[in-house]
Amino acid sequence: MRDPVVVGGALVRDGRLLAARRSRPAGLAGGWELPGGKVEPGETEAAALRRELAEELGVEATLGVRVGGDWALDAGVLRVWLAEPGEAEQPRPLEQHDALRWLTVAELDDVAWLPGDLGPVRAVAPHLGTVVTFGTGAVSGSGTVLDAVALGAGRCAVVTDRTPFHPVDHTWPDQPGDHGTLAGRPVVDCVTGARSLVDGRLLVGADVPVKRGGRGHSFVVVHVVAGDPPAVGEQVRLEVDEGRRRLLSAAHTGAHLAAYALNAAAAHLWRKTAPLDPMGSPDLDRLALVSSRIDVDGSTDTYRLGKSLRKRGLSAEQLADALPEVTAAANAVLARWVAGGGRVAVECDGPVLTDPRWWVCELPEGRARIPCGGTHLTDVADLATLTVRHELSADGAELAAFAVPALR
């Protein structure tokens, strides 16, 4: 006779796993599990899982790849699929559960899982988002290897459950990835990767088909390591090249300051009312920025000076005529800000790679706060100098701002 089949759903959203606490029967009450239930006669396993998730959580989930094999239960076997709730759906404990928790990969041991769910939860861990600490300024830490894939040419892609490494973003590649070591092996690059919930594949860099945080994927930090890969499950030490990180952080902080200084220096050129930045200047940076590149020597921000900006009230011809004065005024603003200092911080909504982060800086004119996933200094006073040079393209359609910081 065929063993009864129980189907479980590993619901993943924003890189986190949904855990449900049983309220009955008495022998299971208080234990945490992956939601699901028995396959009824005549049901397919997929249909049974969708039904169970609707009954227990009130969601119409999209099912992904099956994780692992058959896990033995006291009566039957457990089979688990990755799943994702509808975009606007909020799971609720409707039947057999009295509490739900979204757990990061670092929090999987924070609840008391029922024994039959321990194996599946461990198998799901590689499909969750990386917990990152670079936003707090961390340059070292420990992690568990969740995946290691050969890339060829003596390199491998290594994913850990947590890391201090900052990866380059695949859609807005402004700040390069950190370098350093992982278990003593050189980390020669660090990029954003995504684990598909549909087929479980690890996609790296340009192969990621959606923006960071896009549905159907969990996003991870991929360490590009020179040498043989470490073993999956191995505890490893991660060390970021602190000197290089500090230079990149100075350049990134300098880029934001130079952008606000440009806003202030060009404010008098606007002929119409435009959206304002936190310091009260027309926000040229937000309206016209098309690319930003950070390097250890500084930053290059590129602005498009097209018809859209002209309609807003600023023409390329006006800016070109006044550019020497604008550059001089921007450098005067930067010199004043550097001399006065101001606290810089990265505010994080959570520890997962895709959780929103903001660059926050206390300046004399006000508190600047913009979305930013990079690394930064802790105070403007960490800079000895910060200068900017502006250059128009030959056709006048683009303006490049080259900001060069010098650390104390």
Short mmCIF file of C-alpha atoms in Angstrom, two decimals:
data_model
loop_
_atom_site.label_atom_id
_atom_site.label_comp_id
_atom_site.label_asym_id
_atom_site.label_seq_id
_atom_site.Cartn_x
_atom_site.Cartn_y
_atom_site.Cartn_z
CA MET A 1 0.00 0.00 0.00
CA ARG A 2 1.32 3.45 -0.91
CA ASP A 3 2.36 5.66 2.02
CA PRO A 4 0.07 8.66 2.58
CA VAL A 5 1.54 11.85 1.13
CA VAL A 6 1.62 15.14 3.01
CA VAL A 7 2.46 18.23 0.95
CA GLY A 8 4.14 21.28 2.42
CA GLY A 9 4.60 24.79 1.10
CA ALA A 10 7.82 26.71 1.68
CA LEU A 11 6.35 30.16 1.11
CA VAL A 12 9.07 32.68 0.31
CA ARG A 13 8.67 36.44 0.10
CA ASP A 14 11.35 39.13 0.24
CA GLY A 15 13.94 36.42 0.84
CA ARG A 16 12.18 35.15 3.96
CA LEU A 17 10.46 31.85 4.79
CA LEU A 18 6.96 31.69 6.29
CA ALA A 19 6.67 29.59 9.47
CA ALA A 20 3.28 28.67 10.94
CA ARG A 21 2.68 27.73 14.60
CA ARG A 22 0.28 24.83 15.20
CA SER A 23 -2.66 25.44 17.52
CA ARG A 24 -3.96 21.85 17.45
CA PRO A 25 -3.97 18.94 18.11
CA ALA A 26 -2.56 19.11 21.61
CA GLY A 27 0.47 17.00 20.72
CA LEU A 28 1.55 19.46 18.04
CA ALA A 29 0.32 22.74 19.53
CA GLY A 30 3.09 25.32 19.88
CA GLY A 31 5.32 23.67 17.29
CA TRP A 32 6.23 25.46 14.06
CA GLU A 33 5.86 23.96 10.61
CA LEU A 34 5.62 24.60 6.90
CA PRO A 35 1.91 24.92 6.08
CA GLY A 36 0.26 22.13 4.12
CA GLY A 37 -1.60 18.89 4.59
CA LYS A 38 -2.64 15.52 3.24
CA VAL A 39 -3.34 14.77 -0.40
CA GLU A 40 -6.95 13.68 -0.76
CA PRO A 41 -7.99 10.78 -3.02
CA GLY A 42 -8.16 11.90 -6.65
CA GLU A 43 -6.07 15.06 -6.03
CA THR A 44 -2.73 15.81 -7.58
CA GLU A 45 -0.09 16.86 -5.10
CA ALA A 46 0.07 20.36 -6.59
CA ALA A 47 -3.71 20.77 -6.35
CA ALA A 48 -3.66 19.54 -2.76
CA LEU A 49 -0.98 22.02 -1.78
CA ARG A 50 -2.81 24.94 -3.38
CA ARG A 51 -6.00 23.92 -1.57
CA GLU A 52 -4.24 23.59 1.77
CA LEU A 53 -2.54 26.99 1.45
CA ALA A 54 -5.87 28.60 0.58
CA GLU A 55 -7.63 26.93 3.53
CA GLU A 56 -4.89 27.52 6.09
CA LEU A 57 -3.56 30.92 5.01
CA GLY A 58 -6.10 32.44 2.64
CA VAL A 59 -3.64 32.76 -0.25
CA GLU A 60 -3.59 31.64 -3.87
CA ALA A 61 0.03 30.67 -4.07
CA THR A 62 2.19 30.16 -7.13
CA LEU A 63 4.08 26.90 -6.76
CA GLY A 64 7.72 26.60 -7.72
CA VAL A 65 10.27 23.84 -7.70
CA ARG A 66 10.07 20.84 -5.39
CA VAL A 67 12.74 20.90 -2.71
CA GLY A 68 14.51 17.71 -1.68
CA GLY A 69 12.99 14.23 -1.75
CA ASP A 70 10.62 12.37 0.55
CA TRP A 71 10.90 13.11 4.25
CA ALA A 72 9.60 10.33 6.49
CA LEU A 73 6.74 11.12 8.87
CA ASP A 74 5.15 8.90 11.51
CA ALA A 75 2.45 8.14 8.98
CA GLY A 76 3.52 8.75 5.41
CA VAL A 77 5.97 11.05 3.69
CA LEU A 78 6.33 14.81 3.40
CA ARG A 79 7.01 16.48 0.05
CA VAL A 80 7.78 20.19 -0.08
CA TRP A 81 7.55 22.82 -2.82
CA LEU A 82 8.73 26.38 -2.91
CA ALA A 83 5.79 28.74 -3.23
CA GLU A 84 5.05 32.45 -3.40
CA PRO A 85 1.86 34.17 -2.25
CA GLY A 86 0.09 36.59 -4.57
CA GLU A 87 1.68 40.02 -4.77
CA ALA A 88 -0.98 41.77 -2.69
CA GLU A 89 -1.84 38.81 -0.46
CA GLN A 90 -1.07 38.71 3.24
CA PRO A 91 -1.15 35.17 4.69
CA ARG A 92 -3.33 34.79 7.79
CA PRO A 93 -3.55 31.90 10.29
CA LEU A 94 -7.04 30.58 9.46
CA GLU A 95 -6.95 26.87 10.33
CA GLN A 96 -4.79 24.83 12.69
CA HIS A 97 -2.38 27.75 13.28
CA ASP A 98 -2.41 30.71 15.65
CA ALA A 99 0.71 32.63 14.56
CA LEU A 100 2.85 33.24 11.50
CA ARG A 101 6.42 34.51 11.18
CA TRP A 102 8.54 35.50 8.20
CA LEU A 103 12.04 34.24 9.01
CA THR A 104 15.34 35.27 7.47
CA VAL A 105 17.92 32.59 6.81
CA ALA A 106 19.65 33.70 10.02
CA GLU A 107 16.45 33.24 12.03
CA LEU A 108 15.54 29.69 11.03
CA ASP A 109 16.63 28.36 14.42
CA ASP A 110 14.61 31.00 16.31
CA VAL A 111 11.47 28.87 16.38
CA ALA A 112 10.83 25.33 17.61
CA TRP A 113 10.19 23.40 14.40
CA LEU A 114 8.25 20.17 14.53
CA PRO A 115 10.70 17.29 14.00
CA GLY A 116 9.31 16.38 10.57
CA ASP A 117 9.96 19.89 9.25
CA LEU A 118 13.61 20.26 10.27
CA GLY A 119 14.96 18.54 7.15
CA PRO A 120 12.83 20.50 4.70
CA VAL A 121 13.67 23.80 6.39
CA ARG A 122 17.39 23.10 6.02
CA ALA A 123 16.84 22.26 2.35
CA VAL A 124 14.99 25.54 1.80
CA ALA A 125 17.76 27.70 3.34
CA PRO A 126 19.72 28.13 0.04
CA HIS A 127 16.57 29.57 -1.54
CA LEU A 128 16.34 32.48 0.93
CA GLY A 129 17.92 35.92 0.71
CA THR A 130 21.37 36.65 2.11
CA VAL A 131 21.57 38.47 5.43
CA VAL A 132 24.03 41.35 4.98
CA THR A 133 25.90 43.51 7.48
CA PHE A 134 27.71 45.99 5.21
CA GLY A 135 25.02 48.58 5.92
CA THR A 136 26.22 48.78 9.52
CA GLY A 137 29.82 49.22 8.36
CA ALA A 138 30.88 45.64 9.10
CA VAL A 139 34.00 44.39 7.31
CA SER A 140 34.24 40.91 8.82
CA GLY A 141 32.00 38.09 9.95
CA SER A 142 31.22 34.40 9.76
CA GLY A 143 28.76 32.47 7.64
CA THR A 144 27.67 29.04 6.52
CA VAL A 145 28.23 28.03 2.90
CA LEU A 146 24.86 27.37 1.28
CA ASP A 147 26.03 26.91 -2.29
CA ALA A 148 29.29 26.73 -4.25
CA VAL A 149 29.27 26.56 -8.03
CA ALA A 150 32.25 26.32 -10.38
CA LEU A 151 32.53 29.25 -12.81
CA GLY A 152 35.55 28.07 -14.77
CA ALA A 153 39.01 29.63 -15.05
CA GLY A 154 39.80 28.56 -11.50
CA ARG A 155 36.94 30.50 -9.96
CA CYS A 156 33.75 29.59 -8.14
CA ALA A 157 30.59 31.33 -6.95
CA VAL A 158 30.04 30.96 -3.21
CA VAL A 159 26.83 31.89 -1.38
CA THR A 160 26.75 32.09 2.41
CA ASP A 161 23.80 32.63 4.71
CA ARG A 162 25.23 35.96 5.89
CA THR A 163 28.07 38.21 4.81
CA PRO A 164 29.69 41.62 5.36
CA PHE A 165 30.51 41.84 1.61
CA HIS A 166 28.77 44.46 -0.52
CA PRO A 167 27.85 43.16 -4.01
CA VAL A 168 27.59 45.20 -7.19
CA ASP A 169 23.97 45.58 -8.24
CA HIS A 170 23.13 44.02 -11.61
CA THR A 171 20.67 46.76 -12.66
CA TRP A 172 22.25 49.90 -11.11
CA PRO A 173 25.96 49.00 -10.93
CA ASP A 174 27.15 52.17 -9.23
CA GLN A 175 29.42 50.79 -6.49
CA PRO A 176 31.73 47.85 -7.30
CA GLY A 177 31.63 44.71 -5.21
CA ASP A 178 33.94 44.28 -2.25
CA HIS A 179 37.16 42.28 -2.40
CA GLY A 180 38.68 40.30 0.44
CA THR A 181 38.88 36.69 1.57
CA LEU A 182 36.47 33.83 2.28
CA ALA A 183 37.93 31.00 4.32
CA GLY A 184 41.34 32.37 3.35
CA ARG A 185 40.56 32.21 -0.38
CA PRO A 186 40.72 35.47 -2.37
CA VAL A 187 37.36 37.05 -3.15
CA VAL A 188 38.08 38.76 -6.47
CA ASP A 189 34.58 40.10 -7.05
CA CYS A 190 31.21 40.22 -5.33
CA VAL A 191 28.00 40.36 -7.36
CA THR A 192 24.25 40.12 -6.92
CA GLY A 193 22.70 36.75 -7.65
CA ALA A 194 19.16 35.42 -7.62
CA ARG A 195 17.70 32.03 -6.85
CA SER A 196 14.69 31.27 -9.04
CA LEU A 197 11.71 29.97 -7.09
CA VAL A 198 10.43 28.35 -10.29
CA ASP A 199 13.33 26.03 -11.02
CA GLY A 200 15.75 26.61 -8.14
CA ARG A 201 18.62 27.74 -10.37
CA LEU A 202 21.24 30.19 -9.12
CA LEU A 203 21.51 33.08 -11.57
CA VAL A 204 24.51 35.39 -11.34
CA GLY A 205 25.05 39.00 -12.37
CA ALA A 206 23.81 39.82 -15.87
CA ASP A 207 21.92 36.50 -16.02
CA VAL A 208 19.45 37.72 -13.37
CA PRO A 209 16.28 38.48 -15.40
CA VAL A 210 14.53 40.86 -12.97
CA LYS A 211 15.38 43.89 -10.89
CA ARG A 212 16.58 43.32 -7.35
CA GLY A 213 13.58 42.40 -5.24
CA GLY A 214 11.57 41.17 -8.25
CA ARG A 215 8.97 38.47 -7.79
CA GLY A 216 9.79 34.82 -8.32
CA HIS A 217 13.32 35.11 -6.95
CA SER A 218 15.30 35.37 -3.75
CA PHE A 219 18.36 37.57 -3.98
CA VAL A 220 21.77 36.58 -2.68
CA VAL A 221 25.31 37.84 -2.40
CA VAL A 222 27.62 35.85 -4.65
CA HIS A 223 31.30 35.85 -3.70
CA VAL A 224 33.49 35.16 -6.72
CA VAL A 225 36.33 33.18 -5.18
CA ALA A 226 39.65 32.19 -6.71
CA GLY A 227 40.56 28.56 -6.06
CA ASP A 228 38.67 25.46 -5.04
CA PRO A 229 35.19 25.97 -3.57
CA PRO A 230 34.56 25.36 0.12
CA ALA A 231 32.19 22.58 1.09
CA VAL A 232 28.48 23.28 1.40
CA GLY A 233 27.67 23.46 5.09
CA GLU A 234 31.16 24.65 6.03
CA GLN A 235 31.45 27.51 8.51
CA VAL A 236 33.72 30.14 6.97
CA ARG A 237 35.30 33.42 7.95
CA LEU A 238 34.68 36.40 5.66
CA GLU A 239 37.08 39.37 5.64
CA VAL A 240 36.54 42.45 3.48
CA ASP A 241 39.51 44.46 2.17
CA GLU A 242 38.99 47.31 4.63
CA GLY A 243 41.20 49.84 2.87
CA ARG A 244 39.42 49.40 -0.47
CA ARG A 245 36.01 49.50 1.23
CA ARG A 246 36.90 52.81 2.90
CA LEU A 247 37.92 54.35 -0.42
CA LEU A 248 34.71 53.19 -2.09
CA SER A 249 32.68 54.48 0.85
CA ALA A 250 34.37 57.88 0.61
CA ALA A 251 33.67 58.02 -3.13
CA HIS A 252 30.02 57.07 -2.64
CA THR A 253 29.46 59.61 0.12
CA GLY A 254 31.26 62.17 -2.04
CA ALA A 255 29.00 61.41 -5.00
CA HIS A 256 25.85 62.15 -3.00
CA LEU A 257 27.32 65.34 -1.54
CA ALA A 258 28.43 66.52 -4.98
CA ALA A 259 24.93 65.90 -6.33
CA TYR A 260 23.33 68.05 -3.64
CA ALA A 261 25.99 70.71 -4.15
CA LEU A 262 25.14 70.78 -7.87
CA ASN A 263 21.47 71.16 -7.02
CA ALA A 264 22.28 74.17 -4.84
CA ALA A 265 24.70 75.75 -7.32
CA ALA A 266 22.26 75.49 -10.25
CA ALA A 267 19.15 76.50 -8.31
CA HIS A 268 19.04 80.05 -9.72
CA LEU A 269 18.87 78.78 -13.32
CA TRP A 270 15.42 77.20 -13.07
CA ARG A 271 12.62 79.15 -14.76
CA LYS A 272 9.80 77.02 -13.35
CA THR A 273 8.97 75.47 -10.01
CA ALA A 274 10.57 72.04 -9.74
CA PRO A 275 10.57 69.29 -7.10
CA LEU A 276 12.93 70.22 -4.28
CA ASP A 277 15.65 68.23 -2.57
CA PRO A 278 15.76 68.07 1.26
CA MET A 279 17.86 71.24 1.35
CA GLY A 280 15.26 73.20 -0.60
CA SER A 281 16.99 73.31 -4.01
CA PRO A 282 15.42 72.13 -7.30
CA ASP A 283 16.36 68.47 -7.50
CA LEU A 284 18.38 68.28 -10.71
CA ASP A 285 19.96 65.07 -9.51
CA ARG A 286 16.66 63.22 -9.15
CA LEU A 287 15.23 64.59 -12.39
CA ALA A 288 18.20 64.07 -14.70
CA LEU A 289 20.62 61.43 -13.31
CA VAL A 290 21.02 58.52 -15.73
CA SER A 291 24.11 56.75 -14.39
CA SER A 292 26.47 56.76 -11.46
CA ARG A 293 29.82 55.02 -11.19
CA ILE A 294 31.89 54.74 -8.02
CA ASP A 295 35.56 53.81 -7.93
CA VAL A 296 38.36 53.98 -5.38
CA ASP A 297 39.48 57.31 -6.87
CA GLY A 298 36.09 59.03 -6.93
CA SER A 299 32.77 59.04 -8.74
CA THR A 300 31.24 59.96 -12.09
CA ASP A 301 27.57 60.94 -12.26
CA THR A 302 25.98 61.54 -15.66
CA TYR A 303 22.94 63.75 -16.21
CA ARG A 304 20.76 63.91 -19.31
CA LEU A 305 19.93 67.49 -20.29
CA GLY A 306 17.08 66.81 -22.70
CA LYS A 307 13.62 68.04 -23.60
CA SER A 308 12.11 66.65 -20.41
CA LEU A 309 14.40 68.80 -18.27
CA ARG A 310 13.78 71.82 -20.47
CA LYS A 311 10.02 71.42 -19.96
CA ARG A 312 10.69 71.33 -16.24
CA GLY A 313 12.38 74.70 -16.48
CA LEU A 314 16.12 74.15 -16.99
CA SER A 315 17.73 74.27 -20.44
CA ALA A 316 21.08 72.83 -21.45
CA GLU A 317 22.06 76.15 -22.99
CA GLN A 318 21.50 77.99 -19.72
CA LEU A 319 23.55 75.45 -17.82
CA ALA A 320 26.34 75.51 -20.40
CA ASP A 321 26.62 79.30 -20.25
CA ALA A 322 26.76 79.30 -16.46
CA LEU A 323 28.77 76.09 -15.96
CA PRO A 324 32.05 77.68 -14.71
CA GLU A 325 30.12 79.64 -12.09
CA VAL A 326 28.01 76.61 -11.18
CA THR A 327 31.13 74.47 -10.67
CA ALA A 328 32.77 77.14 -8.54
CA ALA A 329 29.64 77.51 -6.43
CA ALA A 330 29.31 73.73 -5.99
CA ASN A 331 32.91 73.48 -4.80
CA ALA A 332 32.33 76.30 -2.33
CA VAL A 333 29.33 74.42 -0.92
CA LEU A 334 31.36 71.21 -0.66
CA ALA A 335 34.24 72.98 1.11
CA ARG A 336 31.80 74.41 3.65
CA TRP A 337 30.16 71.05 4.27
CA VAL A 338 33.50 69.25 4.68
CA ALA A 339 34.74 71.91 7.11
CA GLY A 340 31.58 71.69 9.20
CA GLY A 341 31.15 67.91 9.16
CA GLY A 342 27.89 66.07 9.53
CA ARG A 343 26.81 62.61 10.65
CA VAL A 344 26.38 60.04 7.88
CA ALA A 345 24.46 56.79 8.33
CA VAL A 346 22.86 53.99 6.36
CA GLU A 347 19.37 53.28 7.68
CA CYS A 348 18.08 49.76 7.00
CA ASP A 349 14.54 48.38 7.09
CA GLY A 350 15.91 44.92 7.72
CA PRO A 351 18.96 42.67 7.36
CA VAL A 352 18.16 40.93 4.04
CA LEU A 353 19.95 42.08 0.89
CA THR A 354 16.77 43.40 -0.75
CA ASP A 355 15.45 45.25 2.30
CA PRO A 356 15.29 49.03 1.64
CA ARG A 357 18.26 51.14 2.72
CA TRP A 358 18.75 54.89 2.84
CA TRP A 359 21.76 57.17 2.90
CA VAL A 360 21.21 59.79 5.59
CA CYS A 361 23.38 62.85 6.11
CA GLU A 362 23.00 65.73 8.55
CA LEU A 363 23.95 68.94 6.71
CA PRO A 364 23.60 72.59 7.80
CA GLU A 365 20.71 73.11 5.37
CA GLY A 366 18.81 70.01 6.46
CA ARG A 367 18.73 66.25 6.71
CA ALA A 368 19.35 64.46 3.42
CA ARG A 369 17.79 61.02 3.01
CA ILE A 370 17.78 59.09 -0.26
CA PRO A 371 17.48 55.40 -1.21
CA CYS A 372 20.94 53.86 -1.45
CA GLY A 373 22.23 50.32 -1.14
CA GLY A 374 25.93 51.17 -0.96
CA THR A 375 28.49 51.74 1.79
CA HIS A 376 29.48 55.10 3.23
CA LEU A 377 31.62 57.03 5.66
CA THR A 378 30.24 57.83 9.10
CA ASP A 379 30.80 61.59 8.98
CA VAL A 380 31.45 64.24 6.33
CA ALA A 381 34.37 65.29 8.54
CA ASP A 382 36.11 62.02 7.59
CA LEU A 383 36.94 63.84 4.36
CA ALA A 384 39.89 66.19 4.17
CA THR A 385 38.67 67.62 0.87
CA LEU A 386 35.98 66.97 -1.72
CA THR A 387 36.05 68.64 -5.11
CA VAL A 388 33.90 68.31 -8.21
CA ARG A 389 34.51 69.01 -11.89
CA HIS A 390 31.67 69.38 -14.40
CA GLU A 391 31.98 68.64 -18.09
CA LEU A 392 29.42 68.88 -20.88
CA SER A 393 29.36 66.38 -23.73
CA ALA A 394 30.24 67.65 -27.20
CA ASP A 395 26.58 67.87 -28.19
CA GLY A 396 25.58 69.46 -24.88
CA ALA A 397 23.08 66.69 -24.17
CA GLU A 398 24.83 65.30 -21.10
CA LEU A 399 26.61 66.69 -18.08
CA ALA A 400 29.23 64.63 -16.23
CA ALA A 401 30.14 65.37 -12.62
CA PHE A 402 33.51 64.01 -11.48
CA ALA A 403 33.80 64.09 -7.69
CA VAL A 404 37.17 63.43 -6.04
CA PRO A 405 37.37 62.88 -2.27
CA ALA A 406 40.48 62.84 -0.10
CA LEU A 407 40.34 61.13 3.27
CA ARG A 408 41.87 62.51 6.44
#
